[in-house]
Coordinates of N, CA and C in Angstrom, one line a residue:
R202 N -50.6 47.7 8.8 CA -50.4 48.1 10.2 C -50.8 47.0 11.2
Q203 N -51.8 46.2 10.8 CA -52.2 45.1 11.7 C -51.1 44.1 11.8
A204 N -50.4 43.8 10.7 CA -49.3 42.8 10.7 C -48.2 43.3 11.6
I205 N -47.9 44.6 11.6 CA -46.9 45.2 12.4 C -47.3 45.1 13.9
S206 N -48.5 45.4 14.1 CA -49.0 45.3 15.5 C -49.0 43.9 16.0
Q207 N -49.3 42.9 15.2 CA -49.3 41.5 15.6 C -47.8 41.1 15.8
L208 N -46.9 41.5 15.0 CA -45.5 41.2 15.1 C -45.0 41.8 16.4
A209 N -45.3 43.0 16.7 CA -44.9 43.7 17.9 C -45.4 42.9 19.2
G210 N -46.7 42.5 19.1 CA -47.2 41.7 20.2 C -46.5 40.4 20.4
A211 N -46.3 39.7 19.3 CA -45.6 38.4 19.4 C -44.2 38.6 19.9
L212 N -43.5 39.6 19.5 CA -42.1 39.9 20.0 C -42.1 40.2 21.5
F213 N -43.1 41.0 21.9 CA -43.2 41.3 23.3 C -43.4 40.0 24.1
A214 N -44.3 39.1 23.6 CA -44.6 37.8 24.3 C -43.3 37.0 24.4
V215 N -42.6 36.9 23.3 CA -41.3 36.2 23.2 C -40.3 36.7 24.2
G216 N -40.2 38.1 24.3 CA -39.3 38.7 25.2 C -39.6 38.3 26.7
A217 N -40.9 38.3 27.0 CA -41.3 38.0 28.3 C -41.0 36.5 28.6
A218 N -41.3 35.6 27.7 CA -41.0 34.2 27.9 C -39.4 34.0 28.0
Q219 N -38.7 34.8 27.2 CA -37.2 34.6 27.2 C -36.7 35.0 28.6
R220 N -37.2 36.1 29.2 CA -36.8 36.5 30.5 C -37.0 35.4 31.5
V221 N -38.2 34.7 31.4 CA -38.5 33.6 32.4 C -37.5 32.4 32.2
I222 N -37.3 32.1 30.9 CA -36.4 31.0 30.6 C -34.9 31.3 31.1
V223 N -34.5 32.5 30.9 CA -33.2 32.9 31.4 C -33.1 32.7 32.9
A224 N -34.1 33.1 33.6 CA -34.1 33.0 35.1 C -34.1 31.5 35.5
V225 N -34.8 30.7 34.8 CA -34.8 29.3 35.1 C -33.5 28.7 34.8
L226 N -32.9 29.0 33.7 CA -31.6 28.5 33.3 C -30.5 29.0 34.3
Q227 N -30.6 30.2 34.7 CA -29.6 30.7 35.7 C -29.8 30.0 37.1
R228 N -31.0 29.6 37.4 CA -31.2 28.9 38.6 C -30.6 27.5 38.5
G229 N -30.7 26.9 37.3 CA -30.0 25.6 37.1 C -28.5 25.7 37.1
I230 N -28.0 26.8 36.6 CA -26.5 27.0 36.7 C -26.1 27.2 38.2
D231 N -26.8 27.9 38.9 CA -26.5 28.2 40.4 C -26.6 26.9 41.2
R232 N -27.5 25.9 40.8 CA -27.6 24.7 41.5 C -26.6 23.6 41.0
G233 N -25.9 23.9 39.9 CA -24.9 22.9 39.4 C -25.6 22.0 38.4
E234 N -26.8 22.2 38.0 CA -27.5 21.4 37.1 C -27.2 21.7 35.6
M235 N -26.6 22.9 35.4 CA -26.2 23.3 34.1 C -24.7 23.7 34.1
R236 N -24.1 23.7 33.0 CA -22.7 24.0 32.9 C -22.4 25.4 33.4
P237 N -21.5 25.6 34.3 CA -21.1 26.9 34.8 C -20.4 27.7 33.8
G238 N -20.6 29.0 33.9 CA -19.8 30.0 33.1 C -20.5 30.3 31.8
I239 N -21.6 29.7 31.5 CA -22.3 30.0 30.2 C -23.1 31.3 30.4
D240 N -23.3 32.0 29.3 CA -24.1 33.2 29.3 C -25.5 32.8 29.1
S241 N -26.3 32.8 30.2 CA -27.7 32.3 30.1 C -28.5 33.0 29.0
A242 N -28.3 34.3 28.9 CA -29.1 35.0 27.8 C -28.8 34.5 26.4
V243 N -27.5 34.3 26.2 CA -27.1 33.8 24.8 C -27.5 32.4 24.6
A244 N -27.5 31.6 25.7 CA -27.9 30.2 25.6 C -29.4 30.1 25.2
V245 N -30.2 31.0 25.9 CA -31.6 31.0 25.6 C -31.9 31.5 24.2
E246 N -31.1 32.5 23.7 CA -31.3 32.9 22.4 C -31.0 31.8 21.4
S247 N -30.1 30.9 21.7 CA -29.8 29.8 20.8 C -31.0 28.8 20.8
L248 N -31.8 28.8 21.8 CA -33.0 28.0 21.8 C -34.1 28.6 21.1
I249 N -34.4 29.9 21.3 CA -35.5 30.6 20.8 C -35.3 31.0 19.3
G250 N -34.0 31.2 18.9 CA -33.8 31.6 17.5 C -34.3 30.7 16.5
P251 N -33.9 29.4 16.6 CA -34.4 28.4 15.6 C -35.9 28.3 15.5
I252 N -36.6 28.4 16.7 CA -38.0 28.3 16.8 C -38.6 29.5 16.1
L253 N -38.1 30.7 16.4 CA -38.7 31.9 15.7 C -38.4 31.9 14.2
S254 N -37.2 31.4 13.8 CA -36.9 31.3 12.4 C -37.9 30.4 11.7
T255 N -38.1 29.3 12.3 CA -39.0 28.3 11.6 C -40.4 28.8 11.6
S256 N -40.9 29.4 12.7 CA -42.3 29.8 12.7 C -42.6 31.1 12.0
T257 N -41.7 32.1 12.1 CA -42.1 33.4 11.5 C -41.5 33.6 10.1
M258 N -40.2 33.3 10.0 CA -39.6 33.6 8.7 C -40.0 32.5 7.6
R259 N -40.2 31.3 8.1 CA -40.5 30.3 7.1 C -42.1 30.0 7.1
G260 N -42.8 30.6 8.0 CA -44.2 30.5 8.1 C -44.7 29.1 8.3
R261 N -44.0 28.3 9.1 CA -44.4 27.0 9.3 C -44.7 26.8 10.8
R262 N -45.6 25.9 11.1 CA -45.9 25.6 12.5 C -44.8 24.7 13.0
I263 N -44.5 24.8 14.3 CA -43.5 24.0 14.9 C -44.2 22.7 15.4
T264 N -43.7 21.6 15.0 CA -44.3 20.3 15.4 C -43.8 19.9 16.8
P265 N -44.5 19.0 17.5 CA -43.9 18.5 18.7 C -42.6 17.9 18.6
K266 N -42.4 17.2 17.5 CA -41.1 16.5 17.2 C -40.0 17.6 17.1
Q267 N -40.2 18.6 16.4 CA -39.3 19.7 16.2 C -39.0 20.4 17.6
N268 N -40.0 20.6 18.3 CA -39.8 21.2 19.7 C -38.9 20.4 20.5
A269 N -39.2 19.1 20.5 CA -38.3 18.1 21.3 C -36.9 18.2 20.8
A270 N -36.7 18.2 19.5 CA -35.3 18.3 19.0 C -34.6 19.6 19.4
F271 N -35.3 20.7 19.3 CA -34.7 22.0 19.7 C -34.3 22.0 21.1
V272 N -35.2 21.5 22.0 CA -34.9 21.4 23.4 C -33.8 20.5 23.7
E273 N -33.8 19.3 23.1 CA -32.7 18.3 23.3 C -31.3 18.9 22.9
I274 N -31.3 19.5 21.8 CA -30.0 20.2 21.4 C -29.6 21.2 22.4
F275 N -30.5 22.1 22.8 CA -30.3 23.1 23.8 C -29.7 22.5 25.1
L276 N -30.4 21.5 25.6 CA -30.0 20.9 26.9 C -28.7 20.2 26.8
R277 N -28.3 19.6 25.7 CA -27.0 19.0 25.5 C -25.9 20.1 25.6
G278 N -26.3 21.3 25.1 CA -25.3 22.4 25.0 C -25.1 23.0 26.4
V279 N -26.0 23.0 27.3 CA -25.9 23.6 28.6 C -25.6 22.6 29.7
A280 N -25.6 21.3 29.4 CA -25.3 20.3 30.4 C -23.9 20.4 31.0
P281 N -23.8 20.1 32.3 CA -22.5 20.2 32.9 C -21.5 19.1 32.4

């Protein structure tokens, strides 16, 4: 039960962070800093998915180098 509770708490935190990132990305789209016409929610899922997969399913900590790589790939995908 404790593991389920911890997982639920983590997923809630991820969901809250995801909403903030979606809003920031949408603001970038509105300003012309990001490619128009992308689905911001799907774009953010493409950033969060690999991070969650690495940290939860594989049980590994994300290194700063991995974080930078995930973000770089994400930003290249949403660039105008």
